[in-house]
Coordinates of C-alpha atoms and ligand atoms in Angstrom, one line a residue:
X1 CA -146.5 166.0 163.6
X2 CA -146.7 169.8 164.1
X3 CA -144.5 171.5 166.7
X4 CA -147.8 172.9 168.1
X5 CA -149.4 169.5 168.7
X6 CA -150.5 169.2 172.3
X7 CA -149.4 172.6 173.2
X8 CA -151.8 174.4 175.6
X9 CA -152.5 177.9 174.3
X10 CA -154.5 180.6 176.1
X11 CA -155.8 183.0 173.4
X12 CA -156.8 186.4 174.7
X13 CA -159.0 188.3 172.2
X14 CA -159.7 192.0 172.6
X15 CA -162.0 194.5 171.0
X16 CA -160.7 195.1 167.6
X17 CA -162.3 194.4 164.2
X18 CA -159.3 191.9 163.7
X19 CA -161.0 189.7 166.3
X20 CA -162.5 187.7 163.5
X21 CA -159.0 186.8 162.4
X22 CA -158.5 185.4 166.0
X23 CA -161.3 183.0 165.1
X24 CA -159.4 181.8 162.0
X25 CA -156.2 181.5 164.2
X26 CA -158.2 179.3 166.6
X27 CA -159.2 177.0 163.8
X28 CA -155.6 176.8 162.5
X29 CA -154.3 176.0 166.0
X30 CA -156.9 173.3 166.6
X31 CA -156.1 171.9 163.2
X32 CA -152.5 171.4 164.4
X33 CA -153.9 169.7 167.5
X34 CA -153.0 172.5 169.9
X35 CA -155.3 172.8 172.9
X36 CA -156.9 176.3 172.8
X37 CA -158.7 178.1 175.6
X38 CA -160.1 181.5 174.7
X39 CA -160.4 184.5 177.0
X40 CA -162.6 187.2 175.6
X41 CA -162.8 190.9 176.7
X42 CA -166.2 192.5 176.8
X43 CA -165.3 194.7 173.8
X44 CA -164.2 191.6 171.8
X45 CA -167.6 190.1 172.2
X46 CA -169.0 193.0 170.2
X47 CA -167.1 191.7 167.3
X48 CA -167.2 187.9 167.6
X49 CA -169.4 185.8 169.9
X50 CA -168.2 183.5 172.7
X51 CA -170.2 180.8 171.0
X52 CA -168.0 181.1 167.9
X53 CA -164.8 180.6 169.9
X54 CA -166.3 177.8 172.0
X55 CA -167.3 176.0 168.8
X56 CA -163.9 176.5 167.1
X57 CA -161.8 175.7 170.2
X58 CA -164.0 172.9 171.6
X59 CA -163.5 174.4 175.1
X60 CA -165.5 176.8 177.3
X61 CA -164.7 180.4 176.7
X62 CA -163.7 182.5 179.7
X63 CA -165.1 186.1 179.9
X64 CA -166.0 187.1 183.4
X65 CA -163.6 187.4 186.3
X66 CA -166.6 187.2 188.7
X67 CA -168.4 184.3 187.3
X68 CA -169.7 181.8 189.9
X69 CA -168.9 178.7 187.9
X70 CA -166.1 176.5 189.4
X71 CA -163.8 177.3 186.4
X72 CA -164.4 181.1 186.7
X73 CA -163.7 181.5 190.3
X74 CA -159.9 181.2 190.1
X75 CA -159.6 181.4 186.3
X76 CA -157.2 184.4 186.4
X77 CA -154.7 182.2 188.2
X78 CA -155.5 178.7 186.9
X79 CA -155.6 179.5 183.2
X80 CA -152.0 180.4 182.8
X81 CA -150.9 177.7 185.3
X82 CA -152.4 175.1 183.0
X83 CA -151.0 176.6 179.7
X84 CA -147.7 176.6 177.8
X85 CA -148.1 180.1 176.2
X86 CA -150.4 183.1 176.4
X87 CA -151.2 184.7 173.1
X88 CA -153.1 188.0 173.0
X89 CA -154.4 188.6 169.5
X90 CA -155.5 191.1 168.4
X91 CA -154.1 193.4 171.1
X92 CA -155.8 196.8 171.0
X93 CA -154.1 200.1 172.1
X94 CA -156.2 200.1 175.2
X95 CA -155.2 196.6 176.2
X96 CA -151.5 197.3 175.5
X97 CA -151.8 200.5 177.7
X98 CA -153.5 198.6 180.5
X99 CA -150.9 195.8 180.4
X100 CA -148.1 198.3 180.5
X101 CA -149.7 199.8 183.6
X102 CA -150.1 196.3 185.2
X103 CA -153.9 196.8 185.4
X104 CA -155.9 193.7 186.3
X105 CA -159.5 194.9 186.1
X106 CA -160.6 192.4 183.5
X107 CA -160.1 188.6 183.4
X108 CA -157.7 188.8 180.5
X109 CA -155.5 191.5 182.1
X110 CA -155.4 189.5 185.4
X111 CA -154.5 186.3 183.5
X112 CA -151.6 188.1 181.8
X113 CA -150.4 189.8 185.1
X114 CA -150.5 186.4 186.9
X115 CA -148.8 184.5 184.0
X116 CA -145.4 183.0 184.5
X117 CA -145.3 181.5 181.0
X118 CA -144.3 183.2 177.7
X119 CA -146.6 186.0 176.6
X120 CA -147.0 186.8 173.0
X121 CA -148.7 190.1 172.0
X122 CA -150.0 190.8 168.5
X123 CA -151.0 194.5 168.2
X124 CA -153.7 195.6 165.8
X125 CA -155.1 199.2 165.5
X126 CA -155.3 202.2 163.3
X127 CA -151.9 203.5 162.1
X128 CA -152.1 206.8 164.0
X129 CA -152.9 205.0 167.2
X130 CA -150.0 202.6 166.7
X131 CA -147.5 205.3 165.9
X132 CA -148.6 207.6 168.8
X133 CA -145.7 208.0 171.3
X134 CA -147.9 206.7 174.1
X135 CA -148.6 203.4 172.3
X136 CA -145.0 203.1 171.2
X137 CA -143.9 203.6 174.8
X138 CA -146.4 201.0 176.0
X139 CA -145.2 198.4 173.5
X140 CA -141.6 199.0 174.5
X141 CA -142.6 198.6 178.1
X142 CA -144.2 195.2 177.3
X143 CA -140.9 194.2 175.6
X144 CA -139.1 195.2 178.8
X145 CA -141.4 192.9 180.7
X146 CA -140.1 190.1 178.4
X147 CA -143.3 189.8 176.4
X148 CA -142.8 188.8 172.7
X149 CA -144.3 191.3 170.2
X150 CA -145.4 190.1 166.8
X151 CA -145.1 193.3 164.9
X152 CA -148.3 194.4 163.0
X153 CA -148.3 194.3 159.2
X154 CA -148.8 197.1 156.7
X155 CA -151.7 197.3 154.3
X156 CA -155.4 198.2 154.1
X157 CA -156.9 198.7 157.5
X158 CA -160.5 198.2 158.6
X159 CA -160.9 202.0 158.7
X160 CA -160.2 202.1 155.0
X161 CA -156.8 203.7 155.4
X162 CA -153.6 202.0 154.2
X163 CA -150.7 201.9 156.7
X164 CA -149.1 200.1 159.6
X165 CA -151.3 198.4 162.2
X166 CA -152.8 195.3 160.5
X167 CA -152.8 192.3 162.7
X168 CA -149.7 190.2 161.8
X169 CA -150.2 187.3 159.4
X170 CA -150.9 183.9 161.0
X171 CA -147.6 182.6 159.6
X172 CA -145.6 185.2 161.6
X173 CA -147.5 184.5 164.8
X174 CA -147.1 180.7 164.3
X175 CA -143.4 181.1 163.8
X176 CA -143.2 183.0 167.0
X177 CA -145.1 180.3 168.9
X178 CA -143.0 177.5 167.4
X179 CA -139.7 179.4 168.3
X180 CA -140.9 179.5 171.9
X181 CA -141.1 175.7 172.0
X182 CA -137.8 175.1 170.3
X183 CA -134.4 175.0 171.9
X184 CA -132.4 178.1 171.1
X185 CA -129.5 175.9 170.3
X186 CA -128.6 177.4 166.9
X187 CA -128.3 181.0 168.2
X188 CA -125.2 182.6 166.8
X189 CA -124.9 180.1 163.9
X190 CA -124.9 181.4 160.3
X191 CA -126.5 178.7 158.2
X192 CA -127.0 178.4 154.4
X193 CA -129.5 176.0 152.9
X194 CA -130.3 175.2 149.3
X195 CA -133.8 174.1 148.2
X196 CA -135.8 173.2 145.2
X197 CA -134.9 172.2 141.7
X198 CA -132.8 174.0 139.2
X199 CA -133.9 174.7 135.6
X200 CA -131.5 174.3 132.7
X201 CA -132.9 176.1 129.6
X202 CA -133.1 174.3 126.2
X203 CA -134.7 177.2 124.3
X204 CA -136.8 180.2 125.3
X205 CA -139.7 177.9 126.1
X206 CA -138.3 174.5 127.3
X207 CA -136.0 173.5 130.2
X208 CA -134.7 170.4 132.0
X209 CA -135.7 170.2 135.6
X210 CA -137.0 167.8 138.3
X211 CA -139.9 167.4 140.8
X212 CA -138.4 169.1 143.8
X213 CA -140.9 171.4 145.4
X214 CA -138.5 173.0 147.9
X215 CA -140.5 171.8 150.9
X216 CA -137.5 169.9 152.5
X217 CA -135.2 172.9 152.2
X218 CA -137.8 175.4 153.3
X219 CA -138.5 173.3 156.4
X220 CA -134.8 173.3 157.2
X221 CA -134.7 177.0 156.9
X222 CA -137.8 177.6 159.1
X223 CA -136.7 175.3 161.8
X224 CA -133.2 176.8 161.9
X225 CA -134.7 180.3 162.2
X226 CA -136.9 179.2 165.1
X227 CA -133.9 177.8 166.9
X228 CA -132.1 181.1 166.6
X229 CA -129.9 180.7 163.6
X230 CA -129.2 183.4 161.0
X231 CA -130.5 181.7 157.9
X232 CA -129.8 182.2 154.2
X233 CA -131.9 180.1 151.8
X234 CA -130.9 179.8 148.2
X235 CA -134.0 178.5 146.4
X236 CA -134.6 177.3 142.9
X237 CA -137.9 177.9 141.2
X238 CA -140.5 176.8 143.7
X239 CA -144.0 177.9 144.7
X240 CA -143.3 178.6 148.4
X241 CA -143.4 181.9 150.1
X242 CA -140.3 183.2 151.9
X243 CA -140.1 181.8 155.5
X244 CA -140.4 184.7 158.0
X245 CA -137.0 186.0 159.2
X246 CA -135.0 184.2 156.5
X247 CA -132.8 185.8 153.8
X248 CA -134.1 184.2 150.6
X249 CA -132.1 184.3 147.3
X250 CA -134.1 183.1 144.3
X251 CA -132.1 181.4 141.5
X252 CA -133.0 179.4 138.4
X253 CA -130.0 177.5 137.0
X254 CA -127.4 175.3 138.7
X255 CA -124.8 177.9 137.7
X256 CA -126.7 180.7 139.4
X257 CA -127.2 178.5 142.5
X258 CA -123.4 177.7 142.5
X259 CA -122.6 181.4 142.4
X260 CA -125.0 182.3 145.2
X261 CA -123.6 179.4 147.4
X262 CA -119.9 180.0 146.7
X263 CA -120.2 183.7 147.3
X264 CA -121.6 183.1 150.8
X265 CA -119.9 179.9 151.8
X266 CA -116.9 181.5 153.5
X267 CA -119.1 183.2 156.1
X268 CA -121.2 180.2 157.0
X269 CA -121.0 177.8 160.0
X270 CA -123.3 175.2 158.5
X271 CA -124.3 174.5 154.9
X272 CA -127.0 172.0 154.1
X273 CA -127.5 171.2 150.4
X274 CA -131.1 170.0 150.1
X275 CA -131.6 171.3 146.6
X276 CA -132.1 168.9 143.6
X277 CA -129.4 170.5 141.4
X278 CA -129.5 169.3 137.8
X279 CA -126.3 167.3 137.1
X280 CA -126.5 168.2 133.4
X281 CA -127.5 171.0 131.2
X282 CA -128.1 171.3 127.4
X283 CA -124.7 172.1 125.7
X284 CA -126.6 174.8 123.8
X285 CA -129.5 176.9 124.8
X286 CA -131.2 177.8 121.5
X287 CA -132.0 181.5 120.9
X288 CA -135.3 180.5 119.2
X289 CA -137.9 177.9 120.0
X290 CA -136.7 174.5 118.6
X291 CA -139.2 173.5 115.8
X292 CA -140.7 170.0 115.8
X293 CA -139.3 167.8 113.1
X294 CA -140.1 164.3 112.0
X295 CA -136.7 162.9 112.8
X296 CA -137.1 163.6 116.6
X297 CA -134.6 165.6 118.6
X298 CA -131.1 164.7 119.9
X299 CA -129.7 166.6 122.9
X300 CA -126.1 167.1 123.8
X301 CA -125.8 167.5 127.6
X302 CA -122.8 168.8 129.5
X303 CA -122.1 168.5 133.2
X304 CA -123.0 171.2 135.7
X305 CA -120.7 172.1 138.5
X306 CA -121.1 169.7 141.5
X307 CA -121.6 172.4 144.1
X308 CA -121.5 170.1 147.1
X309 CA -118.3 168.4 145.9
X310 CA -116.6 171.8 145.4
X311 CA -117.7 172.9 148.9
X312 CA -116.2 169.7 150.3
X313 CA -112.9 170.2 148.5
X314 CA -112.6 173.9 149.5
X315 CA -114.2 173.8 153.0
X316 CA -113.0 176.3 155.5
X317 CA -112.2 175.2 159.1
X318 CA -115.2 175.3 161.3
X319 CA -117.7 174.5 158.5
X320 CA -120.2 171.7 159.0
X321 CA -121.2 170.4 155.6
X322 CA -124.4 168.4 155.1
X323 CA -125.5 166.8 151.9
X324 CA -128.6 164.9 150.8
X325 CA -128.8 161.8 148.7
X326 CA -131.8 161.1 146.6
X327 CA -131.6 157.4 146.0
X328 CA -133.9 154.7 144.5
X329 CA -131.6 151.7 145.5
X330 CA -128.5 150.8 147.4
X331 CA -129.4 153.7 149.7
X332 CA -126.8 153.3 152.5
X333 CA -123.9 152.3 150.1
X334 CA -124.6 155.4 147.9
X335 CA -125.0 157.6 151.0
X336 CA -121.7 156.4 152.5
X337 CA -120.0 156.9 149.1
X338 CA -121.2 160.5 148.9
X339 CA -120.3 161.2 152.5
X340 CA -116.7 160.1 151.7
X341 CA -116.3 161.4 148.2
X342 CA -117.7 164.8 148.9
X343 CA -115.9 165.2 152.3
X344 CA -119.1 165.7 154.2
X345 CA -119.9 165.7 157.9
X346 CA -123.4 164.3 157.5
X347 CA -125.4 162.8 154.7
X348 CA -129.3 162.7 154.7
X349 CA -130.5 159.8 152.5
X350 CA -134.0 159.7 151.3
X351 CA -135.8 157.3 149.0
X352 CA -137.3 159.0 146.0
X353 CA -139.6 156.2 144.8
X354 CA -141.9 156.1 147.9
X355 CA -145.2 157.9 147.8
X356 CA -144.6 159.6 151.2
X357 CA -140.9 160.3 150.9
X358 CA -138.7 162.5 148.8
X359 CA -140.0 164.8 146.2
X360 CA -143.0 167.1 146.6
X361 CA -144.7 165.5 149.6
X362 CA -145.2 166.8 153.1
X363 CA -143.4 163.9 154.8
X364 CA -140.0 162.2 154.5
X365 CA -138.2 159.2 156.0
X366 CA -134.5 159.6 156.0
X367 CA -131.3 157.8 157.1
X368 CA -128.7 160.1 158.8
X369 CA -125.2 158.9 158.4
X370 CA -122.1 160.7 159.8
X371 CA -118.6 159.6 160.5
X372 CA -119.6 157.9 163.8
X373 CA -123.1 156.7 163.4
X374 CA -126.1 155.8 161.3
X375 CA -129.7 156.5 162.3
X376 CA -132.9 155.6 160.5
X377 CA -135.7 158.0 161.3
X378 CA -139.4 157.1 161.1
X379 CA -141.8 158.7 158.6
X380 CA -142.2 162.3 159.8
X381 CA -143.2 165.7 158.6
X382 CA -140.5 167.5 156.7
X383 CA -140.4 170.0 159.6
X384 CA -139.9 167.3 162.2
X385 CA -137.3 165.6 159.9
X386 CA -135.5 169.0 159.7
X387 CA -135.4 169.3 163.5
X388 CA -133.8 165.9 163.8
X389 CA -131.2 167.0 161.2
X390 CA -130.5 170.1 163.2
X391 CA -130.2 168.0 166.4
X392 CA -127.5 165.9 164.6
X393 CA -125.7 169.0 163.3
X394 CA -125.6 170.5 166.9
X395 CA -124.2 167.1 168.2
X396 CA -121.5 167.0 165.5
X397 CA -120.4 170.6 166.2
X398 CA -120.3 169.9 170.0
X399 CA -118.0 167.0 169.4
X400 CA -115.9 168.7 166.6
Ligands
PMT501 O1 -137.9 169.7 147.6 P1 -138.8 168.5 148.0 O2 -139.9 168.3 147.1 O3 -139.2 168.6 149.4 O4 -137.9 167.2 147.8 C1 -136.8 167.0 148.7 C2 -135.7 166.4 148.0 C3 -136.1 165.0 147.6 C4 -135.3 167.2 146.8 C5 -134.5 166.3 149.0 O5 -134.9 165.6 150.2 C6 -133.3 165.7 148.4 O6 -133.1 164.5 148.4 N1 -132.4 166.6 147.9 C7 -131.2 166.2 147.1 C8 -131.6 165.8 145.7 C9 -130.3 165.5 144.9 O7 -129.9 166.2 144.0 O8 -129.7 164.4 145.5 P2 -128.4 163.8 144.7 O9 -128.1 162.5 145.3 O10 -128.6 163.8 143.2 O11 -127.3 164.9 145.0 C10 -126.4 164.6 146.2 C11 -126.1 166.0 146.8 O12 -125.3 166.7 145.9 C12 -127.3 166.8 147.2 O13 -127.0 167.4 148.4 C13 -127.3 167.9 146.1 O14 -127.8 169.2 146.6 C14 -125.8 168.0 145.7 N2 -125.6 168.4 144.4 C15 -125.9 167.6 143.3 C16 -125.6 168.0 142.1 C17 -124.9 169.2 141.8 N3 -124.6 169.6 140.6 N4 -124.6 170.0 142.8 C18 -124.9 169.6 144.1 O15 -124.6 170.3 145.1

């Protein structure tokens, strides 16, 4: 289940070439089962038709403040009353200036002025227009009103120039929306999360590793960020892009992961070890590629540092330490053993044989065990699972 499911979003689209991206955003929102109602300015319709947005959103598009349909007559008041958030994307320099002045001579401007729900503004324009003192002053004014600005990106602009002013990526806007729907209950926390596998080299070509994709750890990082935490993510080799607003440290081997974790552990309030760290590594990493031979190949393996166990043995006061347990049998017994032996506050047990849990899938079903209780969660998305883990961490720290 996405955090946007069922959320009612009024999407205001203004007259920028980036209006076509608003159509893509509409499709993405509907795909996550958000309820989208689009308000178009007259200039926006020069770029993308109302029919396009009506088809993508599945709802009537609002354009005219003086329409005589029942929906139109009080739309400027009713639209925001019946919504959870107002998203203006793209927001042109003209719209930003008008909003800063409190103008209400279009349906969209009137809807924003009447809104008593969170307002998210995504500027998009030519670099010179964005950097002009008037536009910068207007954006600051909107921030003073309490509107949330999703900063434009940098890159090639529609006008052919390269610079600031590109409409933000959808991921950045999505993160902002999700953060508005999350409790801000991790604000002030410094958290460190590990994610993904490690790779233990055998020779210049080969390595020992596992099937971890990093999705569970990245979900923990994204959800913590939305809930206000300062997040450091130590990630093994995975094919996932850095979550917005998260400090990401990329490592390869268990030794590198250990170093990255131990160096930062003293400043952390919460550490969650979701990474699948290799327990062993080849005793020798050959300088040259090992040649095939008829007799087969024998490997001598040596143990890697148990990062979690070391953290548990050297934990500083005030740290909340959370481990994972990847089990195929005796789940609760093994989880309780790790909770005890590694001196943890919480263990997250997941089955690694199921087709919808554990490694490299979008969902997980976990058992949360702490010193007081044990809870079995249903099958959820890894983001929803992560939010439940954070709920438990907050509860543990409140009762510490
Ligand atoms: O990344 P995904 O594809 O989303 O898959 C998620 C996951 C299955 C990897 C994740 O949910 C998970 O179970 N992570 C822990 C995997 C693992 O190594 O479990 P374990 O039972 O072997 O280790 C127990 C704990 O000790 C873990 O917190 C692990 O990070 C930690 N550990 C283990 C070995 C080691 N040398 N150092 C460690 O810190």
